[in-house]
Coordinates of C-alpha atoms in Angstrom, one line a residue:
M1 CA 0.0 0.0 0.0
P2 CA 2.7 2.6 0.8
R3 CA 4.4 1.8 -2.6
F4 CA 1.1 2.4 -4.4
I5 CA 0.6 5.7 -2.6
L6 CA 4.2 6.8 -3.3
A7 CA 3.9 5.9 -7.0
S8 CA 0.5 7.7 -7.3
W9 CA 1.9 10.8 -5.7
L10 CA 4.9 10.9 -8.0
S11 CA 2.7 10.3 -11.0
S12 CA 0.5 13.3 -10.1
V13 CA 3.5 15.5 -9.4
Y14 CA 5.0 14.5 -12.8
F15 CA 1.9 15.4 -14.8
V16 CA 1.2 18.7 -13.0
T17 CA 4.8 19.9 -13.3
L18 CA 5.1 18.7 -16.9
T19 CA 2.2 21.0 -17.8
S20 CA 3.8 23.9 -16.0
C21 CA 7.2 23.3 -17.5
I22 CA 5.7 23.1 -21.0
Q23 CA 4.1 26.5 -20.4
S24 CA 7.3 28.0 -19.1
T25 CA 9.1 26.8 -22.3
Q26 CA 6.3 27.6 -24.6
A27 CA 8.3 30.1 -26.5
A28 CA 10.9 27.5 -27.2
T29 CA 8.4 25.0 -28.5
D30 CA 6.7 27.6 -30.6
S31 CA 9.6 27.2 -33.0
W32 CA 8.3 23.7 -33.8
V33 CA 4.6 24.3 -33.8
A34 CA 4.4 27.5 -35.7
R35 CA 3.1 27.8 -39.2
P36 CA 4.5 25.2 -41.5
A37 CA 6.7 25.9 -44.5
S38 CA 7.8 23.1 -46.9
G39 CA 7.6 20.6 -44.0
R40 CA 9.6 22.8 -41.8
Y41 CA 8.6 25.5 -39.4
L42 CA 9.4 29.2 -39.0
L43 CA 9.6 31.3 -35.9
A44 CA 6.5 33.5 -36.4
E45 CA 4.8 36.2 -34.5
S46 CA 2.5 36.8 -37.4
D47 CA 1.6 35.2 -40.7
H48 CA 4.6 37.1 -42.4
K49 CA 2.3 38.9 -44.8
Y50 CA 2.8 42.6 -45.2
E51 CA 1.4 45.6 -47.1
V52 CA 3.4 48.3 -48.7
H53 CA 4.8 50.7 -46.1
D54 CA 4.3 48.2 -43.3
V55 CA 7.1 48.5 -40.7
I56 CA 9.1 45.2 -40.2
K57 CA 11.3 45.4 -37.1
L58 CA 15.0 44.7 -37.5
Y59 CA 16.3 43.0 -34.4
A60 CA 20.0 43.0 -33.4
N61 CA 21.1 39.8 -31.7
K62 CA 24.7 39.8 -30.6
V63 CA 28.3 40.7 -31.4
G64 CA 31.6 38.8 -30.8
P65 CA 34.9 37.6 -32.2
F66 CA 34.4 35.7 -35.4
S67 CA 36.8 32.9 -34.3
N68 CA 35.2 32.5 -30.9
P69 CA 31.6 31.5 -31.4
S70 CA 30.9 31.1 -27.6
E71 CA 32.2 34.5 -26.7
T72 CA 29.2 36.7 -27.6
Y73 CA 28.0 40.0 -26.1
Q74 CA 24.9 42.1 -26.4
Y75 CA 24.7 44.3 -29.4
Y76 CA 24.6 47.6 -27.5
N77 CA 27.7 46.8 -25.5
L78 CA 29.4 48.6 -28.4
P79 CA 28.4 52.3 -29.0
F80 CA 26.1 51.8 -31.9
C81 CA 23.0 54.0 -32.6
T82 CA 20.4 53.1 -30.0
P83 CA 16.6 53.4 -30.3
K84 CA 14.6 55.6 -27.9
D85 CA 13.1 52.6 -26.1
K86 CA 14.8 49.3 -26.1
E87 CA 12.5 46.3 -26.5
Y88 CA 13.8 42.8 -26.0
K89 CA 12.1 40.1 -28.1
P90 CA 10.8 37.2 -25.9
E91 CA 13.2 34.3 -26.2
G92 CA 12.6 30.6 -25.8
L93 CA 14.6 28.3 -23.6
G94 CA 16.9 27.0 -26.5
E95 CA 17.5 30.6 -27.7
V96 CA 18.6 31.7 -24.3
L97 CA 20.9 28.7 -24.0
E98 CA 22.5 29.6 -27.3
G99 CA 23.2 33.2 -26.0
D100 CA 20.6 34.9 -28.2
R101 CA 19.4 38.3 -26.9
L102 CA 17.3 40.0 -29.6
V103 CA 16.7 43.7 -29.2
N104 CA 15.1 46.3 -31.5
T105 CA 17.2 48.7 -33.6
P106 CA 16.5 52.3 -34.9
Y107 CA 16.6 51.1 -38.5
D108 CA 13.4 52.0 -40.3
I109 CA 12.9 49.4 -43.0
K110 CA 9.4 49.4 -44.4
F111 CA 8.0 46.8 -46.7
R112 CA 8.9 47.6 -50.4
V113 CA 10.1 51.1 -49.6
D114 CA 13.6 51.9 -50.9
K115 CA 15.9 54.2 -49.1
E116 CA 19.3 55.8 -50.1
N117 CA 21.8 57.2 -47.7
E118 CA 19.4 57.5 -44.8
L119 CA 20.9 59.0 -41.7
L120 CA 20.6 56.6 -38.8
C121 CA 22.2 58.9 -36.2
S122 CA 25.3 61.0 -35.5
R123 CA 27.3 59.7 -32.6
D124 CA 30.0 61.5 -30.7
L125 CA 32.5 58.7 -29.9
T126 CA 34.5 59.3 -26.8
A127 CA 37.9 57.9 -26.0
K128 CA 36.3 55.0 -24.2
D129 CA 34.0 54.3 -27.2
L130 CA 36.9 54.4 -29.6
Q131 CA 38.8 52.0 -27.4
K132 CA 35.9 49.5 -27.5
F133 CA 35.7 49.8 -31.3
R134 CA 39.4 49.3 -31.8
K135 CA 39.4 46.2 -29.7
A136 CA 36.3 44.9 -31.6
V137 CA 37.9 45.6 -35.0
K138 CA 41.2 44.1 -34.0
K139 CA 39.5 40.9 -32.8
D140 CA 37.4 40.7 -36.0
Y141 CA 34.0 41.2 -34.4
Y142 CA 30.9 40.4 -36.3
F143 CA 27.3 41.2 -35.6
Q144 CA 24.1 39.2 -36.2
M145 CA 20.7 40.6 -36.9
F146 CA 17.3 39.1 -37.7
Y147 CA 14.8 40.6 -40.2
D148 CA 11.4 38.9 -40.4
D149 CA 13.2 35.9 -38.7
L150 CA 15.9 35.7 -41.4
P151 CA 19.4 35.9 -40.1
I152 CA 22.0 38.3 -41.5
W153 CA 25.6 38.9 -40.5
G154 CA 28.2 41.7 -41.0
F155 CA 31.5 42.8 -39.8
I156 CA 32.0 45.9 -37.6
G157 CA 35.2 47.1 -39.3
K158 CA 38.4 46.1 -40.9
V159 CA 42.2 46.1 -40.2
E160 CA 44.8 47.3 -42.7
K161 CA 48.5 46.6 -42.4
I162 CA 50.9 49.2 -43.6
L163 CA 54.3 47.5 -44.4
R164 CA 57.5 49.4 -44.1
T165 CA 61.0 48.2 -44.9
G166 CA 62.8 47.1 -41.8
E167 CA 60.0 48.0 -39.4
K168 CA 57.1 46.2 -37.9
P169 CA 53.8 46.7 -39.9
D170 CA 51.5 49.4 -38.6
L171 CA 47.9 48.5 -38.0
K172 CA 45.1 50.9 -39.0
F173 CA 41.6 50.3 -37.7
F174 CA 38.6 51.4 -39.8
L175 CA 35.0 51.4 -38.7
F176 CA 32.2 50.7 -41.2
T177 CA 29.6 53.4 -41.0
H178 CA 27.2 52.5 -43.9
I179 CA 25.1 49.4 -44.3
H180 CA 23.2 48.4 -47.4
F181 CA 20.2 46.1 -47.1
E182 CA 19.1 44.2 -50.2
V183 CA 15.7 42.6 -49.5
L184 CA 14.0 40.2 -51.9
Y185 CA 10.2 39.7 -51.8
N186 CA 7.6 37.6 -53.4
N187 CA 4.1 39.3 -53.5
N188 CA 3.5 40.3 -49.9
R189 CA 6.2 38.3 -48.2
V190 CA 9.9 38.7 -47.5
V191 CA 11.9 35.8 -49.0
E192 CA 15.6 36.8 -48.6
I193 CA 17.7 39.6 -47.2
N194 CA 21.4 40.3 -47.7
I195 CA 23.6 42.9 -46.1
S196 CA 26.8 44.6 -47.3
T197 CA 29.1 47.3 -46.1
D198 CA 30.7 50.0 -48.2
P199 CA 34.5 49.9 -48.0
A200 CA 34.6 53.5 -49.2
R201 CA 32.5 54.7 -46.3
T202 CA 34.7 54.0 -43.3
V203 CA 36.1 56.1 -40.5
D204 CA 39.7 55.8 -39.3
I205 CA 39.6 55.2 -35.6
T206 CA 43.3 54.3 -35.2
E207 CA 44.1 57.5 -33.3
G208 CA 42.2 60.3 -31.6
D209 CA 40.2 60.7 -28.5
N210 CA 37.0 62.1 -29.9
I211 CA 35.4 61.5 -33.3
I212 CA 31.9 62.3 -34.6
V213 CA 30.6 59.5 -36.7
D214 CA 27.5 59.6 -39.0
Y215 CA 25.9 56.2 -39.3
T216 CA 23.9 55.7 -42.5
Y217 CA 22.1 53.0 -44.3
S218 CA 20.3 52.2 -47.6
V219 CA 17.6 49.7 -48.5
K220 CA 16.9 48.2 -51.9
W221 CA 13.8 46.0 -52.5
K222 CA 13.8 43.5 -55.4
S223 CA 11.2 41.0 -56.6
T224 CA 12.1 37.3 -56.8
P225 CA 10.2 34.3 -58.1
T226 CA 11.4 32.2 -55.2
P227 CA 8.4 31.1 -53.2
Y228 CA 8.1 31.9 -49.5
E229 CA 8.1 28.2 -48.6
K230 CA 11.7 27.8 -49.8
R231 CA 13.2 30.9 -48.3
M232 CA 15.2 28.8 -45.7
D233 CA 16.7 26.6 -48.5
K234 CA 19.3 29.3 -49.1
Y235 CA 21.0 28.5 -45.8
S236 CA 21.0 24.7 -46.6
K237 CA 22.6 25.3 -49.9
Y238 CA 25.4 27.3 -48.4
S239 CA 26.2 24.6 -45.9
F240 CA 28.7 22.9 -48.3
L241 CA 29.8 23.9 -51.7
P242 CA 29.0 21.4 -54.5
Q243 CA 32.6 20.2 -55.0
H244 CA 33.0 19.9 -51.2
L245 CA 29.8 17.9 -50.9
E246 CA 31.0 15.4 -53.5
I247 CA 34.3 15.0 -51.6
H248 CA 32.3 14.6 -48.4
W249 CA 30.1 11.8 -49.8
F250 CA 33.1 10.0 -51.3
S251 CA 35.1 10.2 -48.0
I252 CA 32.1 9.0 -46.0
I253 CA 31.5 6.0 -48.4
N254 CA 35.2 5.1 -48.4
S255 CA 35.3 5.2 -44.6
C256 CA 32.2 3.2 -44.2
V257 CA 33.3 0.5 -46.7
T258 CA 36.7 0.2 -45.1
V259 CA 35.2 -0.1 -41.6
L260 CA 32.6 -2.6 -42.8
L261 CA 35.2 -4.7 -44.5
L262 CA 37.4 -4.8 -41.4
T263 CA 34.4 -5.6 -39.2
G264 CA 33.4 -8.4 -41.6
F265 CA 36.9 -9.7 -41.7
L266 CA 37.0 -9.7 -37.9
A267 CA 33.6 -11.4 -37.6
T268 CA 34.6 -14.1 -40.1
I269 CA 37.7 -15.0 -38.2
L270 CA 35.8 -14.9 -34.9
M271 CA 33.1 -17.3 -36.3
R272 CA 35.7 -19.7 -37.6
V273 CA 37.6 -19.7 -34.2
L274 CA 34.3 -20.2 -32.4
K275 CA 33.3 -23.1 -34.7
K276 CA 36.5 -24.9 -33.8
D277 CA 35.9 -24.2 -30.1
F278 CA 32.4 -25.6 -30.3
V279 CA 33.7 -28.7 -32.0
K280 CA 36.4 -29.2 -29.4
Y281 CA 34.1 -28.5 -26.4
T282 CA 31.1 -30.5 -27.5
Q283 CA 33.0 -33.8 -28.1
D284 CA 31.8 -36.9 -26.1
D285 CA 32.3 -37.1 -22.4
E286 CA 35.0 -39.8 -22.5
A287 CA 37.3 -37.8 -24.8
A288 CA 36.6 -34.6 -22.8
A289 CA 37.6 -36.3 -19.6
E290 CA 41.0 -37.4 -21.0
E291 CA 42.3 -33.9 -21.6
E292 CA 42.2 -30.9 -19.3
E293 CA 39.9 -28.1 -20.0
T294 CA 41.5 -24.9 -21.4
G295 CA 40.4 -21.6 -22.9
W296 CA 37.1 -19.9 -22.3
K297 CA 35.3 -23.1 -21.2
Y298 CA 37.8 -23.5 -18.3
I299 CA 36.3 -20.4 -16.6
H300 CA 32.7 -21.3 -17.0
G301 CA 32.3 -21.2 -13.2
D302 CA 33.5 -17.6 -13.0
V303 CA 32.4 -16.0 -16.2
F304 CA 29.0 -15.0 -14.8
R305 CA 30.4 -13.8 -11.4
F306 CA 29.0 -10.3 -11.0
P307 CA 31.4 -7.4 -11.2
P308 CA 32.4 -5.2 -8.2
Q309 CA 30.7 -1.8 -7.7
L310 CA 27.3 -3.2 -8.7
S311 CA 25.4 0.1 -8.1
L312 CA 27.9 2.2 -10.2
F313 CA 27.9 -0.4 -13.0
S314 CA 24.2 -0.5 -13.2
A315 CA 23.9 3.3 -13.1
C316 CA 26.4 3.5 -16.0
V317 CA 24.4 1.0 -18.1
G318 CA 21.1 2.7 -17.3
T319 CA 22.4 6.2 -18.1
G320 CA 24.1 5.1 -21.3
T321 CA 20.9 3.4 -22.4
Q322 CA 19.0 6.7 -21.8
I323 CA 21.5 8.7 -23.8
L324 CA 21.2 6.2 -26.7
V325 CA 17.4 6.5 -26.8
M326 CA 17.7 10.3 -26.6
A327 CA 20.2 10.3 -29.5
M328 CA 17.9 8.2 -31.6
A329 CA 14.9 10.5 -30.9
I330 CA 17.0 13.5 -31.9
F331 CA 17.9 11.8 -35.1
M332 CA 14.3 11.1 -35.8
L333 CA 13.4 14.8 -35.3
A334 CA 16.3 15.8 -37.5
L335 CA 15.4 13.5 -40.3
V336 CA 11.8 14.8 -40.5
G337 CA 13.1 18.4 -40.8
V338 CA 12.6 19.9 -37.4
F339 CA 16.2 21.3 -37.1
Y340 CA 16.3 23.4 -40.2
P341 CA 19.1 26.0 -40.5
Y342 CA 19.1 28.7 -37.9
N343 CA 16.1 27.3 -36.1
R344 CA 17.2 29.3 -33.0
G345 CA 17.6 27.0 -30.1
G346 CA 15.7 24.1 -31.6
L347 CA 18.4 21.5 -31.0
L348 CA 19.1 22.6 -27.5
S349 CA 15.4 22.7 -26.6
A350 CA 15.1 19.2 -27.9
C351 CA 18.1 18.0 -25.9
V352 CA 16.7 19.4 -22.6
V353 CA 13.2 18.1 -23.1
L354 CA 14.2 14.7 -24.4
Y355 CA 16.7 14.2 -21.6
A356 CA 14.0 15.0 -19.1
L357 CA 11.4 12.7 -20.7
T358 CA 13.8 9.8 -21.1
A359 CA 15.0 9.9 -17.4
G360 CA 12.6 7.0 -16.6
I361 CA 14.5 4.8 -19.0
A362 CA 17.7 5.3 -17.0
G363 CA 16.0 4.6 -13.7
Y364 CA 14.3 1.5 -15.0
V365 CA 17.3 -0.1 -16.8
S366 CA 19.6 0.7 -13.9
A367 CA 17.2 -0.8 -11.3
V368 CA 16.5 -4.0 -13.4
Q369 CA 20.3 -4.5 -13.9
Y370 CA 21.0 -3.9 -10.2
K371 CA 18.2 -6.3 -9.1
T372 CA 19.3 -9.1 -11.5
M373 CA 22.8 -8.9 -10.0
G374 CA 21.5 -9.3 -6.5
G375 CA 21.7 -5.6 -5.4
T376 CA 19.5 -4.6 -2.4
N377 CA 20.3 -0.9 -1.8
W378 CA 18.1 0.4 -4.6
V379 CA 17.7 3.9 -3.1
R380 CA 21.5 4.4 -3.5
N381 CA 21.3 3.0 -7.0
V382 CA 18.6 5.5 -8.1
L383 CA 20.4 8.5 -6.6
L384 CA 23.6 7.4 -8.3
T385 CA 21.7 7.1 -11.6
V386 CA 20.3 10.6 -11.2
A387 CA 23.7 12.2 -10.4
L388 CA 25.9 10.2 -12.8
F389 CA 25.5 12.6 -15.7
C390 CA 23.7 15.5 -14.1
G391 CA 26.4 15.9 -11.4
P392 CA 29.4 16.6 -13.8
M393 CA 27.1 18.7 -16.0
L394 CA 26.2 20.8 -13.0
I395 CA 29.8 21.4 -12.2
C396 CA 30.7 22.3 -15.7
F397 CA 27.7 24.6 -16.1
S398 CA 28.4 26.4 -12.8
F399 CA 32.0 27.0 -13.8
L400 CA 31.2 28.2 -17.3
N401 CA 28.3 30.4 -16.2
T402 CA 30.6 32.1 -13.7
V403 CA 33.2 32.7 -16.4
A404 CA 30.5 34.1 -18.7
I405 CA 29.2 36.4 -16.0
A406 CA 32.7 37.7 -15.4
Y407 CA 33.1 38.4 -19.2
H408 CA 29.6 40.0 -19.3
S409 CA 28.7 37.6 -22.1
T410 CA 25.3 36.6 -23.4
A411 CA 26.4 33.0 -22.8
A412 CA 25.6 33.7 -19.1
L413 CA 22.2 32.3 -18.4
P414 CA 19.7 34.6 -16.6
F415 CA 18.4 33.6 -13.2
G416 CA 15.0 32.9 -14.6
T417 CA 16.3 30.4 -17.1
I418 CA 18.4 28.7 -14.4
C419 CA 15.2 28.3 -12.4
V420 CA 13.3 26.8 -15.3
I421 CA 16.1 24.2 -15.9
F422 CA 16.1 23.4 -12.2
V423 CA 12.3 23.0 -12.2
I424 CA 12.5 20.7 -15.2
W425 CA 15.2 18.6 -13.4
A426 CA 13.6 18.6 -10.0
L427 CA 10.0 18.0 -11.1
I428 CA 10.4 15.9 -14.2
T429 CA 13.8 14.3 -14.5
F430 CA 14.2 13.3 -10.9
P431 CA 10.6 11.9 -10.4
L432 CA 10.8 10.0 -13.7
T433 CA 14.1 8.4 -12.6
V434 CA 12.6 7.4 -9.3
L435 CA 9.4 6.0 -11.0
G436 CA 11.6 4.1 -13.4
G437 CA 13.6 2.8 -10.5
I438 CA 10.5 1.7 -8.6
A439 CA 9.2 -0.1 -11.7
G440 CA 12.6 -1.8 -12.2
K441 CA 12.8 -2.8 -8.6
N442 CA 9.3 -4.4 -8.6
K443 CA 9.9 -6.3 -11.9
Q444 CA 10.2 -10.0 -11.5
V445 CA 13.4 -10.9 -13.3
N446 CA 16.2 -13.4 -12.9
F447 CA 19.6 -13.5 -14.4
D448 CA 19.4 -17.1 -15.5
A449 CA 23.1 -17.8 -16.2
P450 CA 23.8 -20.8 -18.5
C451 CA 26.5 -22.0 -16.1
R452 CA 26.6 -22.3 -12.4
T453 CA 28.9 -19.9 -10.6
T454 CA 31.4 -21.3 -8.2
N455 CA 31.7 -20.1 -4.6
Y456 CA 35.3 -18.9 -4.9
P457 CA 36.7 -17.0 -7.9
R458 CA 39.5 -18.6 -9.9
Q459 CA 42.8 -16.9 -10.0
V460 CA 43.4 -15.0 -13.2
P461 CA 46.8 -16.0 -14.8
E462 CA 49.4 -13.3 -15.3
L463 CA 48.8 -11.5 -18.6
P464 CA 51.1 -9.4 -20.8
W465 CA 50.7 -5.6 -20.9
Y466 CA 48.7 -5.6 -24.1
R467 CA 46.0 -7.7 -22.4
H468 CA 45.3 -5.1 -19.7
T469 CA 42.4 -2.7 -19.8
P470 CA 44.3 0.5 -21.0
A471 CA 45.8 -1.3 -24.0
Q472 CA 42.5 -3.0 -24.8
M473 CA 40.7 0.3 -24.7
V474 CA 43.1 1.8 -27.2
M475 CA 42.5 -1.1 -29.6
A476 CA 38.7 -1.0 -29.0
G477 CA 38.3 2.7 -29.6
F478 CA 40.5 3.1 -32.7
L479 CA 38.2 1.3 -35.2
P480 CA 34.9 3.0 -34.3
F481 CA 36.7 6.3 -34.2
S482 CA 38.0 5.8 -37.7
A483 CA 34.4 5.3 -38.8
I484 CA 33.4 8.8 -37.7
Y485 CA 36.7 10.7 -38.0
I486 CA 35.8 12.4 -41.3
E487 CA 32.4 13.4 -40.1
L488 CA 33.8 14.9 -36.9
Y489 CA 35.4 17.8 -38.7
Y490 CA 32.1 18.9 -40.3
I491 CA 30.3 18.6 -37.0
F492 CA 32.9 20.6 -35.1
A493 CA 32.9 23.3 -37.9
S494 CA 29.2 23.6 -37.4
V495 CA 29.0 23.6 -33.6
W496 CA 32.2 25.5 -33.0
G497 CA 32.3 27.6 -36.2
H498 CA 29.9 29.3 -38.6
K499 CA 29.3 26.5 -41.1
V500 CA 25.8 25.0 -41.4
Y501 CA 25.3 21.2 -41.1
T502 CA 22.2 19.9 -42.8
I503 CA 22.9 16.4 -44.1
Y504 CA 21.5 14.5 -41.2
S505 CA 20.9 11.4 -43.3
I506 CA 24.7 10.9 -43.6
L507 CA 25.2 11.6 -40.0
F508 CA 22.5 9.0 -39.0
I509 CA 24.2 6.4 -41.3
V510 CA 27.5 7.1 -39.6
F511 CA 25.9 6.8 -36.2
I512 CA 24.4 3.4 -36.9
I513 CA 27.8 2.2 -38.3
L514 CA 29.4 3.5 -35.1
I515 CA 27.0 1.4 -33.0
I516 CA 27.6 -1.7 -35.1
V517 CA 31.3 -1.4 -35.1
T518 CA 31.5 -0.8 -31.4
A519 CA 29.4 -3.9 -30.7
F520 CA 31.6 -6.1 -33.0
I521 CA 34.9 -4.9 -31.7
T522 CA 33.8 -5.2 -28.1
I523 CA 32.6 -8.8 -28.7
A524 CA 35.9 -9.7 -30.3
L525 CA 38.0 -8.3 -27.4
T526 CA 35.7 -10.0 -24.9
Y527 CA 36.3 -13.3 -26.6
F528 CA 40.1 -12.9 -26.7
Q529 CA 39.9 -12.0 -23.0
L530 CA 37.9 -15.1 -22.1
A531 CA 40.3 -17.2 -24.3
V532 CA 43.2 -16.4 -22.0
E533 CA 41.1 -17.3 -18.9
D534 CA 40.4 -13.8 -17.7
H535 CA 36.8 -13.8 -16.5
R536 CA 36.7 -10.1 -15.5
W537 CA 34.9 -9.0 -18.7
W538 CA 32.0 -7.0 -17.2
W539 CA 33.7 -3.6 -16.6
R540 CA 36.2 -4.4 -19.4
S541 CA 33.4 -4.6 -22.0
F542 CA 31.9 -1.3 -20.9
M543 CA 35.2 0.5 -20.8
C544 CA 36.3 -0.8 -24.2
G545 CA 32.9 0.1 -25.7
G546 CA 33.1 3.6 -24.4
S547 CA 36.7 4.2 -25.3
T548 CA 35.7 5.9 -28.5
G549 CA 34.6 8.8 -26.3
L550 CA 38.3 9.2 -25.2
F551 CA 39.4 9.3 -28.9
I552 CA 36.9 12.0 -29.6
F553 CA 38.1 14.0 -26.7
G554 CA 41.7 13.6 -28.0
Y555 CA 40.5 14.9 -31.4
C556 CA 39.2 18.0 -29.6
F557 CA 42.8 19.0 -28.8
Y558 CA 43.8 18.5 -32.4
Y559 CA 40.9 20.5 -33.7
Y560 CA 41.5 23.3 -31.2
L561 CA 45.2 23.6 -32.0
A562 CA 45.4 22.8 -35.7
R563 CA 41.9 23.4 -37.3
S564 CA 40.5 26.4 -35.5
D565 CA 41.5 30.0 -34.5
M566 CA 39.8 29.9 -31.1
S567 CA 41.6 31.7 -28.3
G568 CA 41.1 33.3 -25.0
F569 CA 40.2 31.8 -21.6
M570 CA 36.4 32.0 -22.0
Q571 CA 36.3 30.3 -25.4
T572 CA 38.8 27.7 -24.4
S573 CA 36.8 26.9 -21.2
F574 CA 33.6 26.6 -23.1
F575 CA 35.1 24.4 -25.8
F576 CA 36.8 21.9 -23.6
C577 CA 34.2 21.7 -20.8
Y578 CA 31.3 21.2 -23.1
M579 CA 33.2 18.8 -25.3
F580 CA 34.2 16.9 -22.2
M581 CA 30.5 16.4 -21.4
V582 CA 29.7 15.4 -25.0
C583 CA 32.6 12.8 -24.9
Y584 CA 31.4 11.6 -21.5
A585 CA 27.9 11.1 -22.9
F586 CA 29.5 9.1 -25.8
F587 CA 31.5 7.1 -23.3
L588 CA 28.4 6.1 -21.3
M589 CA 26.3 5.4 -24.4
L590 CA 28.8 3.3 -26.3
G591 CA 29.8 1.6 -23.1
A592 CA 26.3 0.4 -22.6
V593 CA 26.3 -0.8 -26.2
G594 CA 29.5 -2.7 -25.7
Y595 CA 28.3 -4.3 -22.5
R596 CA 24.9 -5.4 -23.9
S597 CA 26.5 -6.9 -27.0
S598 CA 29.2 -8.7 -25.0
L599 CA 26.6 -10.1 -22.6
S600 CA 24.5 -11.5 -25.4
F601 CA 27.7 -13.0 -26.9
V602 CA 28.8 -14.6 -23.7
R603 CA 25.4 -16.0 -23.0
H604 CA 25.3 -17.5 -26.5
I605 CA 28.6 -19.3 -26.4
Y606 CA 28.1 -20.8 -23.0
K607 CA 24.7 -22.0 -23.9
A608 CA 26.1 -23.8 -26.8
I609 CA 28.4 -26.0 -24.7
K610 CA 27.8 -28.5 -21.9
C611 CA 28.9 -27.1 -18.6
D612 CA 29.1 -29.0 -15.3

């Protein structure tokens, strides 16, 4: 009766708080449920239909160094022309997590109304203002704006080097003061917008303590036959140039074929060896009694001896399974077109919501695993499952948010957003994990080992260094990593750069190959481990399966040092901390895959022979 009351109470809390959290993140989900366009969705406050002379607001989002995508600041941190009344556009959860802070601008851009050399404002730049602009131009600052929910970018200024014989080059800083907007329309809707700066209209801000600057702009409207429903296709086309896309496909196919051939070769050898083992171990009793047992059959009384740290092991398997289910759900959303280019915060919103909703899977799988292995302290197991991923994430987030606050960056989350995330965790993630743990604890399940486990463990023979866990992890992680190595660059260039990634079908194929290769290589290494009479395969299979995450983290250092121009304490902290969490998630997910595949393999081979 108390269990029933507890479950009922948790269920009621879950449904009530789920409703409140959905309402609190309504702005984020509006990006998915707004008006459809070619199977995708646009962030819409209206129907995007306008009459001539209708005012369409131009929103400024953020500024920051082009090479440091995480180091972003509010647009008016720099002394631009400001409107009389600042109005911030309501942001969804995912948009805030991405550092978006949309604010109105004094630009007066009316539908189908051309303007030429319109004065925006005259600004008297003080020494402090000029110092800000010099720093921004030197660091190659860019700005981002949104017009009718279409993103546009531009640079604040430019740097010119003056070379002199025998001397260091002098740097001159120029500020762009004129912006030209070219807007394409189809009937009564905006289809495309482009922005450009006039190199001839610049102001030298290299020296001086006080400069008066006139900011101007012009607007040119042009008709286009492109339908409104295809206006976001422009950003998809610019994700990869045609010749690069062909090379991309060729590289992916070549990598996949190579990995599949190696996996097939390994599987063929393994099957032939197993066939010989089965023939040897299934001979008649008299012949078997004449020779001493060797190999993996020799340890049949120890192979199903449960590993140490049962609660931690079960929590790792449960959390890894949850992350795998969440990743598959995200891929399904991507394949149906939810994450179109510049869907502000769509992916991050999906990650937060799906992680919360799949928490019950982690609790259930962990509790079932823990119970089948004879565990009794299920409360500790559930708490460990809750904290296994959220704990390190909380530490990383607290550190990075403190750094962002110190830098006055838009990457720092407002207090209200932190409260929303905490409510989602406390009233959805945690209760679902507990409910899953209760369901797993009450499930009637037995391990049903094919062989009886002896009372005392057999001593493991002394093994060479390459048979130990670190060396095995290196061998296990190399082949799966080689399957995704080429794709990693494009993903990193999208997440930590300004490229657009839209070919989710290729990424999904690579992900499936990663899962298959991880399962095969872990099974092979588990067999070789058992063949040398080492029965400690439980943790080894999990560690070997997850070792690809360590290779990905190693690739992070290569990308940061050799393939990117990122610099500064804030950007470095964001890059390595968040990539550590991503690699940790890969470690848990692939570790669960490696363990599950190895468990199925070990059960299969010991069922096929006669054990005393």
